[in-house]
């Protein structure tokens, strides 16, 4: 019995070799957030997958959100949450909480998980090293930043030293203030700035669906024109709109492989990248 399972394990590992070769030395920007990040065990399993990718030579960049964690902290502090077009209206008090939760609790939690699993990770936000420079998107949204430039030098440094950069979506304004940015947007901008070949957005749904209530209606491959049509038809709605927009932006910036996958499926990222079996939605030009 033991021999059979060992043989099977070896078969699975060697079957991944041609896929691994495709990604070796390539940047893979992973956006991880939302509800897919809530389950602690699942989170550890995702971190293990990222470490495996790093071990086989992939330059992993982890960009994280944490919307649900911000919501629950705001609620505990009796601060109301408001959103406009999927973006959090961020006054000064809300910004303090966003920074505390994202750059503190969530970021350090992910770094701790990666470290505990034997990996090497450095937690950063866009304020560190003035990495993500922003301007105020508009007055109505308050401290929400629109990205002007990304300085990738610190990302290169961290990766060259063998660490996974773990980046939270907070930017630095020319006015000396810190700004809240949607984490999908940060992932797409970083993918563009790094000229990454691959971006993977992990969420809590299988990908883009023709009918949001029917998991069988998954669209495995979607072009930019098709995505625009589905948005116009109201089929891509809510939180999926900014996510799809960011995927399209990554494609426009030159990424070849852009996916939305369900982070709640165990080892979804390994299955998507290292097997023939496409799990989620792949974006193509
Ligand atoms: N056509 C669609 N296909 C899939 N999900 C959709 C679609 N339209 C709207 N959605 C919604 O978008 C949500 C994903 O966005 P969001 O919750 O903001 O993700 P995250 O928190 O991971 O960033 C899904 O859970 C789903 O409810
Ligand atoms: C401006 C804005 O909306 N920022 C987001 C940042 C976190 C995020 O994007 O988290 P998820 O990826 O988990 O949704 C927020 O405050 O919720």
mmCIF file of N, CA, C and O in Angstrom, residues 9-109:
data_model
loop_
_atom_site.group_PDB
_atom_site.id
_atom_site.type_symbol
_atom_site.label_atom_id
_atom_site.label_comp_id
_atom_site.label_asym_id
_atom_site.label_seq_id
_atom_site.Cartn_x
_atom_site.Cartn_y
_atom_site.Cartn_z
ATOM 1 N N UNK A 9 2.231 9.721 -5.416
ATOM 2 C CA UNK A 9 2.732 11.050 -5.049
ATOM 3 C C UNK A 9 3.792 11.505 -6.044
ATOM 4 O O UNK A 9 3.778 12.638 -6.512
ATOM 5 N N UNK A 10 4.700 10.596 -6.351
ATOM 6 C CA UNK A 10 5.783 10.935 -7.281
ATOM 7 C C UNK A 10 5.196 11.300 -8.647
ATOM 8 O O UNK A 10 5.648 12.244 -9.300
ATOM 9 N N UNK A 11 4.156 10.536 -9.060
ATOM 10 C CA UNK A 11 3.519 10.792 -10.361
ATOM 11 C C UNK A 11 2.904 12.206 -10.387
ATOM 12 O O UNK A 11 3.064 12.945 -11.356
ATOM 13 N N UNK A 12 2.233 12.539 -9.296
ATOM 14 C CA UNK A 12 1.593 13.864 -9.224
ATOM 15 C C UNK A 12 2.661 14.953 -9.305
ATOM 16 O O UNK A 12 2.534 15.920 -10.059
ATOM 17 N N UNK A 13 3.735 14.765 -8.561
ATOM 18 C CA UNK A 13 4.786 15.791 -8.538
ATOM 19 C C UNK A 13 5.460 15.920 -9.904
ATOM 20 O O UNK A 13 5.669 17.039 -10.388
ATOM 21 N N UNK A 14 5.759 14.789 -10.533
ATOM 22 C CA UNK A 14 6.469 14.887 -11.819
ATOM 23 C C UNK A 14 5.540 15.426 -12.912
ATOM 24 O O UNK A 14 6.000 16.103 -13.830
ATOM 25 N N UNK A 15 4.240 15.164 -12.776
ATOM 26 C CA UNK A 15 3.299 15.691 -13.776
ATOM 27 C C UNK A 15 3.295 17.218 -13.752
ATOM 28 O O UNK A 15 2.972 17.873 -14.743
ATOM 29 N N UNK A 16 3.661 17.788 -12.608
ATOM 30 C CA UNK A 16 3.638 19.255 -12.493
ATOM 31 C C UNK A 16 4.877 19.904 -13.112
ATOM 32 O O UNK A 16 4.883 21.114 -13.351
ATOM 33 N N UNK A 17 5.910 19.088 -13.397
ATOM 34 C CA UNK A 17 7.194 19.667 -13.840
ATOM 35 C C UNK A 17 7.067 20.611 -15.048
ATOM 36 O O UNK A 17 7.561 21.746 -14.994
ATOM 37 N N UNK A 18 6.373 20.196 -16.144
ATOM 38 C CA UNK A 18 6.315 21.119 -17.288
ATOM 39 C C UNK A 18 5.622 22.430 -16.945
ATOM 40 O O UNK A 18 5.973 23.481 -17.494
ATOM 41 N N UNK A 19 4.653 22.396 -16.046
ATOM 42 C CA UNK A 19 3.951 23.627 -15.657
ATOM 43 C C UNK A 19 4.863 24.488 -14.799
ATOM 44 O O UNK A 19 4.920 25.708 -14.954
ATOM 45 N N UNK A 20 5.580 23.824 -13.869
ATOM 46 C CA UNK A 20 6.503 24.559 -12.992
ATOM 47 C C UNK A 20 7.503 25.325 -13.844
ATOM 48 O O UNK A 20 7.786 26.501 -13.617
ATOM 49 N N UNK A 21 8.006 24.657 -14.900
ATOM 50 C CA UNK A 21 9.019 25.295 -15.755
ATOM 51 C C UNK A 21 8.477 26.584 -16.380
ATOM 52 O O UNK A 21 9.204 27.555 -16.548
ATOM 53 N N UNK A 22 7.171 26.581 -16.693
ATOM 54 C CA UNK A 22 6.563 27.769 -17.312
ATOM 55 C C UNK A 22 6.593 28.976 -16.376
ATOM 56 O O UNK A 22 6.591 30.115 -16.819
ATOM 57 N N UNK A 23 6.537 28.690 -15.066
ATOM 58 C CA UNK A 23 6.418 29.791 -14.105
ATOM 59 C C UNK A 23 7.722 30.128 -13.393
ATOM 60 O O UNK A 23 7.787 31.128 -12.679
ATOM 61 N N UNK A 24 8.747 29.282 -13.566
ATOM 62 C CA UNK A 24 10.013 29.527 -12.867
ATOM 63 C C UNK A 24 10.573 30.893 -13.271
ATOM 64 O O UNK A 24 10.601 31.234 -14.455
ATOM 65 N N UNK A 25 10.965 31.660 -12.266
ATOM 66 C CA UNK A 25 11.523 33.005 -12.462
ATOM 67 C C UNK A 25 10.507 34.030 -12.956
ATOM 68 O O UNK A 25 10.869 35.142 -13.319
ATOM 69 N N UNK A 26 9.246 33.643 -13.009
ATOM 70 C CA UNK A 26 8.195 34.580 -13.434
ATOM 71 C C UNK A 26 7.523 35.181 -12.199
ATOM 72 O O UNK A 26 7.393 34.509 -11.179
ATOM 73 N N UNK A 27 7.077 36.425 -12.349
ATOM 74 C CA UNK A 27 6.293 37.026 -11.267
ATOM 75 C C UNK A 27 4.862 36.499 -11.322
ATOM 76 O O UNK A 27 4.241 36.505 -12.391
ATOM 77 N N UNK A 28 4.377 36.043 -10.187
ATOM 78 C CA UNK A 28 2.952 35.723 -10.068
ATOM 79 C C UNK A 28 2.409 36.608 -8.954
ATOM 80 O O UNK A 28 2.809 36.477 -7.787
ATOM 81 N N UNK A 29 1.559 37.561 -9.333
ATOM 82 C CA UNK A 29 0.960 38.454 -8.341
ATOM 83 C C UNK A 29 -0.360 37.825 -7.895
ATOM 84 O O UNK A 29 -1.231 37.537 -8.718
ATOM 85 N N UNK A 30 -0.464 37.585 -6.607
ATOM 86 C CA UNK A 30 -1.665 36.927 -6.066
ATOM 87 C C UNK A 30 -2.430 37.936 -5.241
ATOM 88 O O UNK A 30 -1.879 38.540 -4.318
ATOM 89 N N UNK A 31 -3.704 38.134 -5.582
ATOM 90 C CA UNK A 31 -4.578 38.959 -4.741
ATOM 91 C C UNK A 31 -5.407 38.002 -3.886
ATOM 92 O O UNK A 31 -6.077 37.109 -4.401
ATOM 93 N N UNK A 32 -5.313 38.195 -2.597
ATOM 94 C CA UNK A 32 -6.040 37.322 -1.671
ATOM 95 C C UNK A 32 -6.838 38.218 -0.747
ATOM 96 O O UNK A 32 -6.290 39.168 -0.178
ATOM 97 N N UNK A 33 -8.123 37.927 -0.628
ATOM 98 C CA UNK A 33 -8.903 38.816 0.245
ATOM 99 C C UNK A 33 -10.311 38.332 0.447
ATOM 100 O O UNK A 33 -10.648 37.185 0.143
ATOM 101 N N UNK A 34 -11.117 39.257 0.940
ATOM 102 C CA UNK A 34 -12.534 39.000 1.122
ATOM 103 C C UNK A 34 -12.812 37.837 2.038
ATOM 104 O O UNK A 34 -12.038 37.523 2.939
ATOM 105 N N UNK A 35 -13.922 37.185 1.739
ATOM 106 C CA UNK A 35 -14.355 36.084 2.600
ATOM 107 C C UNK A 35 -13.448 34.865 2.488
ATOM 108 O O UNK A 35 -13.418 34.041 3.390
ATOM 109 N N UNK A 36 -12.702 34.765 1.371
ATOM 110 C CA UNK A 36 -11.810 33.611 1.183
ATOM 111 C C UNK A 36 -10.685 33.609 2.213
ATOM 112 O O UNK A 36 -9.964 32.636 2.346
ATOM 113 N N UNK A 37 -10.551 34.714 2.955
ATOM 114 C CA UNK A 37 -9.443 34.840 3.902
ATOM 115 C C UNK A 37 -9.902 34.601 5.341
ATOM 116 O O UNK A 37 -9.090 34.654 6.260
ATOM 117 N N UNK A 38 -11.196 34.371 5.533
ATOM 118 C CA UNK A 38 -11.724 34.339 6.905
ATOM 119 C C UNK A 38 -11.381 33.042 7.629
ATOM 120 O O UNK A 38 -11.003 33.050 8.792
ATOM 121 N N UNK A 39 -11.482 31.897 6.924
ATOM 122 C CA UNK A 39 -11.244 30.608 7.561
ATOM 123 C C UNK A 39 -9.729 30.417 7.803
ATOM 124 O O UNK A 39 -8.941 30.410 6.858
ATOM 125 N N UNK A 40 -9.367 30.281 9.070
ATOM 126 C CA UNK A 40 -7.943 30.237 9.442
ATOM 127 C C UNK A 40 -7.215 29.049 8.800
ATOM 128 O O UNK A 40 -6.082 29.173 8.335
ATOM 129 N N UNK A 41 -7.897 27.894 8.793
ATOM 130 C CA UNK A 41 -7.244 26.696 8.254
ATOM 131 C C UNK A 41 -7.002 26.836 6.749
ATOM 132 O O UNK A 41 -5.952 26.483 6.228
ATOM 133 N N UNK A 42 -8.027 27.366 6.096
ATOM 134 C CA UNK A 42 -7.928 27.578 4.647
ATOM 135 C C UNK A 42 -6.810 28.585 4.340
ATOM 136 O O UNK A 42 -6.030 28.408 3.392
ATOM 137 N N UNK A 43 -6.737 29.618 5.174
ATOM 138 C CA UNK A 43 -5.705 30.655 4.989
ATOM 139 C C UNK A 43 -4.316 30.018 5.068
ATOM 140 O O UNK A 43 -3.465 30.275 4.232
ATOM 141 N N UNK A 44 -4.135 29.140 6.052
ATOM 142 C CA UNK A 44 -2.823 28.478 6.190
ATOM 143 C C UNK A 44 -2.533 27.607 4.974
ATOM 144 O O UNK A 44 -1.397 27.531 4.500
ATOM 145 N N UNK A 45 -3.580 26.948 4.476
ATOM 146 C CA UNK A 45 -3.405 26.077 3.321
ATOM 147 C C UNK A 45 -3.009 26.907 2.087
ATOM 148 O O UNK A 45 -2.128 26.511 1.312
ATOM 149 N N UNK A 46 -3.627 28.082 1.936
ATOM 150 C CA UNK A 46 -3.268 28.966 0.809
ATOM 151 C C UNK A 46 -1.816 29.424 0.969
ATOM 152 O O UNK A 46 -1.037 29.437 0.009
ATOM 153 N N UNK A 47 -1.427 29.754 2.192
ATOM 154 C CA UNK A 47 -0.038 30.210 2.424
ATOM 155 C C UNK A 47 0.953 29.090 2.083
ATOM 156 O O UNK A 47 2.019 29.327 1.534
ATOM 157 N N UNK A 48 0.574 27.850 2.410
ATOM 158 C CA UNK A 48 1.441 26.702 2.081
ATOM 159 C C UNK A 48 1.616 26.600 0.568
ATOM 160 O O UNK A 48 2.715 26.353 0.073
ATOM 161 N N UNK A 49 0.516 26.790 -0.150
ATOM 162 C CA UNK A 49 0.577 26.715 -1.616
ATOM 163 C C UNK A 49 1.518 27.793 -2.165
ATOM 164 O O UNK A 49 2.299 27.541 -3.087
ATOM 165 N N UNK A 50 1.447 28.993 -1.579
ATOM 166 C CA UNK A 50 2.311 30.079 -2.059
ATOM 167 C C UNK A 50 3.775 29.760 -1.769
ATOM 168 O O UNK A 50 4.657 30.020 -2.593
ATOM 169 N N UNK A 51 4.029 29.148 -0.611
ATOM 170 C CA UNK A 51 5.412 28.760 -0.288
ATOM 171 C C UNK A 51 5.921 27.713 -1.265
ATOM 172 O O UNK A 51 7.071 27.755 -1.688
ATOM 173 N N UNK A 52 5.045 26.782 -1.620
ATOM 174 C CA UNK A 52 5.451 25.758 -2.588
ATOM 175 C C UNK A 52 5.828 26.421 -3.915
ATOM 176 O O UNK A 52 6.868 26.115 -4.503
ATOM 177 N N UNK A 53 4.997 27.350 -4.358
ATOM 178 C CA UNK A 53 5.290 28.048 -5.622
ATOM 179 C C UNK A 53 6.637 28.772 -5.524
ATOM 180 O O UNK A 53 7.443 28.732 -6.447
ATOM 181 N N UNK A 54 6.871 29.405 -4.379
ATOM 182 C CA UNK A 54 8.159 30.103 -4.206
ATOM 183 C C UNK A 54 9.322 29.112 -4.241
ATOM 184 O O UNK A 54 10.350 29.365 -4.860
ATOM 185 N N UNK A 55 9.128 27.965 -3.593
ATOM 186 C CA UNK A 55 10.199 26.956 -3.538
ATOM 187 C C UNK A 55 10.578 26.435 -4.918
ATOM 188 O O UNK A 55 11.729 26.075 -5.147
ATOM 189 N N UNK A 56 9.595 26.396 -5.838
ATOM 190 C CA UNK A 56 9.928 25.896 -7.179
ATOM 191 C C UNK A 56 10.365 27.037 -8.108
ATOM 192 O O UNK A 56 10.451 26.865 -9.312
ATOM 193 N N UNK A 57 10.628 28.216 -7.524
ATOM 194 C CA UNK A 57 11.257 29.272 -8.308
ATOM 195 C C UNK A 57 10.333 30.373 -8.797
ATOM 196 O O UNK A 57 10.767 31.253 -9.543
ATOM 197 N N UNK A 58 9.065 30.345 -8.389
ATOM 198 C CA UNK A 58 8.146 31.403 -8.801
ATOM 199 C C UNK A 58 8.394 32.637 -7.925
ATOM 200 O O UNK A 58 8.612 32.516 -6.719
ATOM 201 N N UNK A 59 8.379 33.816 -8.550
ATOM 202 C CA UNK A 59 8.519 35.056 -7.777
ATOM 203 C C UNK A 59 7.123 35.493 -7.320
ATOM 204 O O UNK A 59 6.417 36.194 -8.050
ATOM 205 N N UNK A 60 6.762 35.013 -6.136
ATOM 206 C CA UNK A 60 5.404 35.258 -5.632
ATOM 207 C C UNK A 60 5.326 36.639 -4.980
ATOM 208 O O UNK A 60 6.179 37.005 -4.177
ATOM 209 N N UNK A 61 4.303 37.408 -5.354
ATOM 210 C CA UNK A 61 4.015 38.688 -4.690
ATOM 211 C C UNK A 61 2.586 38.579 -4.165
ATOM 212 O O UNK A 61 1.656 38.368 -4.943
ATOM 213 N N UNK A 62 2.433 38.703 -2.857
ATOM 214 C CA UNK A 62 1.093 38.558 -2.269
ATOM 215 C C UNK A 62 0.539 39.937 -1.924
ATOM 216 O O UNK A 62 1.136 40.684 -1.144
ATOM 217 N N UNK A 63 -0.590 40.265 -2.550
ATOM 218 C CA UNK A 63 -1.310 41.504 -2.232
ATOM 219 C C UNK A 63 -2.588 41.084 -1.519
ATOM 220 O O UNK A 63 -3.308 40.221 -2.007
ATOM 221 N N UNK A 64 -2.837 41.658 -0.368
ATOM 222 C CA UNK A 64 -4.033 41.200 0.358
ATOM 223 C C UNK A 64 -5.024 42.333 0.599
ATOM 224 O O UNK A 64 -4.651 43.505 0.667
ATOM 225 N N UNK A 65 -6.289 41.915 0.731
ATOM 226 C CA UNK A 65 -7.343 42.817 1.180
ATOM 227 C C UNK A 65 -7.649 42.504 2.628
ATOM 228 O O UNK A 65 -6.742 42.146 3.385
ATOM 229 N N UNK A 66 -8.897 42.594 2.949
ATOM 230 C CA UNK A 66 -9.330 42.348 4.333
ATOM 231 C C UNK A 66 -10.590 43.139 4.639
ATOM 232 O O UNK A 66 -10.799 43.553 5.784
ATOM 233 N N UNK A 67 -11.396 43.357 3.586
ATOM 234 C CA UNK A 67 -12.646 44.110 3.748
ATOM 235 C C UNK A 67 -13.499 43.612 4.920
ATOM 236 O O UNK A 67 -13.902 44.419 5.778
ATOM 237 N N UNK A 68 -13.763 42.294 5.016
ATOM 238 C CA UNK A 68 -14.604 41.813 6.126
ATOM 239 C C UNK A 68 -13.996 42.113 7.500
ATOM 240 O O UNK A 68 -14.723 42.458 8.440
ATOM 241 N N UNK A 69 -12.670 42.023 7.624
ATOM 242 C CA UNK A 69 -12.027 42.318 8.923
ATOM 243 C C UNK A 69 -12.160 43.813 9.251
ATOM 244 O O UNK A 69 -12.353 44.182 10.417
ATOM 245 N N UNK A 70 -12.082 44.666 8.216
ATOM 246 C CA UNK A 70 -12.268 46.119 8.459
ATOM 247 C C UNK A 70 -13.711 46.359 8.913
ATOM 248 O O UNK A 70 -13.961 47.074 9.890
ATOM 249 N N UNK A 71 -14.659 45.712 8.205
ATOM 250 C CA UNK A 71 -16.078 45.901 8.557
ATOM 251 C C UNK A 71 -16.345 45.539 10.007
ATOM 252 O O UNK A 71 -17.018 46.279 10.738
ATOM 253 N N UNK A 72 -15.822 44.372 10.443
ATOM 254 C CA UNK A 72 -16.155 43.938 11.803
ATOM 255 C C UNK A 72 -15.482 44.832 12.851
ATOM 256 O O UNK A 72 -16.068 45.108 13.899
ATOM 257 N N UNK A 73 -14.291 45.343 12.547
ATOM 258 C CA UNK A 73 -13.636 46.240 13.517
ATOM 259 C C UNK A 73 -14.381 47.574 13.589
ATOM 260 O O UNK A 73 -14.601 48.118 14.677
ATOM 261 N N UNK A 74 -14.799 48.087 12.421
ATOM 262 C CA UNK A 74 -15.568 49.342 12.425
ATOM 263 C C UNK A 74 -16.860 49.171 13.227
ATOM 264 O O UNK A 74 -17.243 50.038 14.011
ATOM 265 N N UNK A 75 -17.493 48.011 13.029
ATOM 266 C CA UNK A 75 -18.755 47.743 13.732
ATOM 267 C C UNK A 75 -18.512 47.719 15.252
ATOM 268 O O UNK A 75 -19.259 48.334 16.010
ATOM 269 N N UNK A 76 -17.427 47.036 15.650
ATOM 270 C CA UNK A 76 -17.113 46.950 17.090
ATOM 271 C C UNK A 76 -16.825 48.332 17.663
ATOM 272 O O UNK A 76 -17.009 48.570 18.856
ATOM 273 N N UNK A 77 -16.363 49.252 16.806
ATOM 274 C CA UNK A 77 -16.041 50.605 17.283
ATOM 275 C C UNK A 77 -17.193 51.582 17.031
ATOM 276 O O UNK A 77 -17.022 52.795 17.185
ATOM 277 N N UNK A 78 -18.345 51.018 16.633
ATOM 278 C CA UNK A 78 -19.536 51.834 16.353
ATOM 279 C C UNK A 78 -19.302 52.887 15.272
ATOM 280 O O UNK A 78 -19.815 53.994 15.351
ATOM 281 N N UNK A 79 -18.495 52.531 14.292
ATOM 282 C CA UNK A 79 -18.309 53.434 13.136
ATOM 283 C C UNK A 79 -19.028 52.786 11.956
ATOM 284 O O UNK A 79 -18.799 51.613 11.650
ATOM 285 N N UNK A 80 -19.923 53.550 11.335
ATOM 286 C CA UNK A 80 -20.706 52.985 10.224
ATOM 287 C C UNK A 80 -19.863 52.837 8.950
ATOM 288 O O UNK A 80 -19.007 53.676 8.686
ATOM 289 N N UNK A 81 -20.130 51.770 8.186
ATOM 290 C CA UNK A 81 -19.442 51.577 6.895
ATOM 291 C C UNK A 81 -20.332 52.078 5.761
ATOM 292 O O UNK A 81 -21.531 51.806 5.752
ATOM 293 N N UNK A 82 -19.740 52.811 4.847
ATOM 294 C CA UNK A 82 -20.473 53.251 3.652
ATOM 295 C C UNK A 82 -19.630 52.943 2.431
ATOM 296 O O UNK A 82 -18.403 53.104 2.465
ATOM 297 N N UNK A 83 -20.311 52.521 1.360
ATOM 298 C CA UNK A 83 -19.592 52.212 0.117
ATOM 299 C C UNK A 83 -20.210 53.005 -1.035
ATOM 300 O O UNK A 83 -21.426 53.236 -1.055
ATOM 301 N N UNK A 84 -19.389 53.410 -1.967
ATOM 302 C CA UNK A 84 -19.872 54.034 -3.199
ATOM 303 C C UNK A 84 -19.167 53.328 -4.348
ATOM 304 O O UNK A 84 -17.928 53.307 -4.389
ATOM 305 N N UNK A 85 -19.963 52.707 -5.241
ATOM 306 C CA UNK A 85 -19.417 51.907 -6.363
ATOM 307 C C UNK A 85 -18.389 50.888 -5.885
ATOM 308 O O UNK A 85 -17.333 50.715 -6.491
ATOM 309 N N UNK A 86 -18.693 50.226 -4.777
ATOM 310 C CA UNK A 86 -17.821 49.151 -4.275
ATOM 311 C C UNK A 86 -16.611 49.638 -3.482
ATOM 312 O O UNK A 86 -15.848 48.826 -2.978
ATOM 313 N N UNK A 87 -16.442 50.966 -3.382
ATOM 314 C CA UNK A 87 -15.284 51.494 -2.643
ATOM 315 C C UNK A 87 -15.737 52.064 -1.301
ATOM 316 O O UNK A 87 -16.797 52.709 -1.212
ATOM 317 N N UNK A 88 -14.907 51.847 -0.267
ATOM 318 C CA UNK A 88 -15.285 52.300 1.070
ATOM 319 C C UNK A 88 -15.115 53.815 1.184
ATOM 320 O O UNK A 88 -14.031 54.347 0.894
ATOM 321 N N UNK A 89 -16.173 54.491 1.585
ATOM 322 C CA UNK A 89 -16.056 55.915 1.876
ATOM 323 C C UNK A 89 -15.211 56.014 3.145
ATOM 324 O O UNK A 89 -15.551 55.433 4.178
ATOM 325 N N UNK A 90 -14.065 56.704 3.024
ATOM 326 C CA UNK A 90 -13.045 56.605 4.079
ATOM 327 C C UNK A 90 -12.757 57.979 4.686
ATOM 328 O O UNK A 90 -11.974 58.756 4.136
ATOM 329 N N UNK A 91 -13.439 58.266 5.815
ATOM 330 C CA UNK A 91 -13.104 59.515 6.526
ATOM 331 C C UNK A 91 -11.876 59.254 7.398
ATOM 332 O O UNK A 91 -11.331 58.141 7.394
ATOM 333 N N UNK A 92 -11.464 60.271 8.170
ATOM 334 C CA UNK A 92 -10.211 60.141 8.919
ATOM 335 C C UNK A 92 -10.268 58.989 9.929
ATOM 336 O O UNK A 92 -9.332 58.189 10.030
ATOM 337 N N UNK A 93 -11.403 58.888 10.637
ATOM 338 C CA UNK A 93 -11.521 57.840 11.664
ATOM 339 C C UNK A 93 -11.510 56.461 11.007
ATOM 340 O O UNK A 93 -10.880 55.514 11.502
ATOM 341 N N UNK A 94 -12.185 56.353 9.850
ATOM 342 C CA UNK A 94 -12.221 55.069 9.133
ATOM 343 C C UNK A 94 -10.831 54.712 8.629
ATOM 344 O O UNK A 94 -10.402 53.557 8.701
ATOM 345 N N UNK A 95 -10.106 55.728 8.140
ATOM 346 C CA UNK A 95 -8.749 55.471 7.623
ATOM 347 C C UNK A 95 -7.843 54.904 8.713
ATOM 348 O O UNK A 95 -7.052 53.984 8.463
ATOM 349 N N UNK A 96 -7.988 55.437 9.938
ATOM 350 C CA UNK A 96 -7.183 54.908 11.054
ATOM 351 C C UNK A 96 -7.449 53.414 11.235
ATOM 352 O O UNK A 96 -6.528 52.629 11.448
ATOM 353 N N UNK A 97 -8.720 53.043 11.136
ATOM 354 C CA UNK A 97 -9.084 51.636 11.344
ATOM 355 C C UNK A 97 -8.586 50.788 10.163
ATOM 356 O O UNK A 97 -8.038 49.698 10.354
ATOM 357 N N UNK A 98 -8.750 51.298 8.941
ATOM 358 C CA UNK A 98 -8.295 50.559 7.744
ATOM 359 C C UNK A 98 -6.803 50.255 7.871
ATOM 360 O O UNK A 98 -6.355 49.117 7.662
ATOM 361 N N UNK A 99 -6.051 51.285 8.274
ATOM 362 C CA UNK A 99 -4.595 51.113 8.382
ATOM 363 C C UNK A 99 -4.240 50.119 9.490
ATOM 364 O O UNK A 99 -3.382 49.252 9.307
ATOM 365 N N UNK A 100 -4.936 50.257 10.599
ATOM 366 C CA UNK A 100 -4.683 49.367 11.747
ATOM 367 C C UNK A 100 -4.991 47.905 11.366
ATOM 368 O O UNK A 100 -4.202 47.002 11.643
ATOM 369 N N UNK A 101 -6.103 47.714 10.692
ATOM 370 C CA UNK A 101 -6.520 46.338 10.386
ATOM 371 C C UNK A 101 -5.681 45.748 9.254
ATOM 372 O O UNK A 101 -5.172 44.628 9.367
ATOM 373 N N UNK A 102 -5.537 46.511 8.148
ATOM 374 C CA UNK A 102 -4.828 45.942 6.986
ATOM 375 C C UNK A 102 -3.324 45.816 7.233
ATOM 376 O O UNK A 102 -2.757 44.725 7.128
ATOM 377 N N UNK A 103 -2.680 46.955 7.570
ATOM 378 C CA UNK A 103 -1.214 46.939 7.718
ATOM 379 C C UNK A 103 -0.798 46.286 9.034
ATOM 380 O O UNK A 103 0.328 45.834 9.170
ATOM 381 N N UNK A 104 -1.724 46.224 9.991
ATOM 382 C CA UNK A 104 -1.423 45.600 11.282
ATOM 383 C C UNK A 104 -1.898 44.164 11.316
ATOM 384 O O UNK A 104 -1.169 43.233 10.957
ATOM 385 N N UNK A 105 -3.148 43.995 11.704
ATOM 386 C CA UNK A 105 -3.659 42.639 11.975
ATOM 387 C C UNK A 105 -3.531 41.687 10.778
ATOM 388 O O UNK A 105 -2.949 40.611 10.880
ATOM 389 N N UNK A 106 -4.073 42.096 9.642
ATOM 390 C CA UNK A 106 -4.130 41.163 8.509
ATOM 391 C C UNK A 106 -2.736 40.904 7.944
ATOM 392 O O UNK A 106 -2.330 39.753 7.734
ATOM 393 N N UNK A 107 -1.986 41.979 7.707
ATOM 394 C CA UNK A 107 -0.651 41.837 7.107
ATOM 395 C C UNK A 107 0.258 40.997 8.005
ATOM 396 O O UNK A 107 0.876 40.028 7.554
ATOM 397 N N UNK A 108 0.307 41.354 9.270
ATOM 398 C CA UNK A 108 1.220 40.618 10.159
ATOM 399 C C UNK A 108 0.727 39.185 10.384
ATOM 400 O O UNK A 108 1.538 38.277 10.600
ATOM 401 N N UNK A 109 -0.586 38.982 10.312
ATOM 402 C CA UNK A 109 -1.136 37.621 10.437
ATOM 403 C C UNK A 109 -0.653 36.739 9.290
ATOM 404 O O UNK A 109 -0.239 35.585 9.501
#
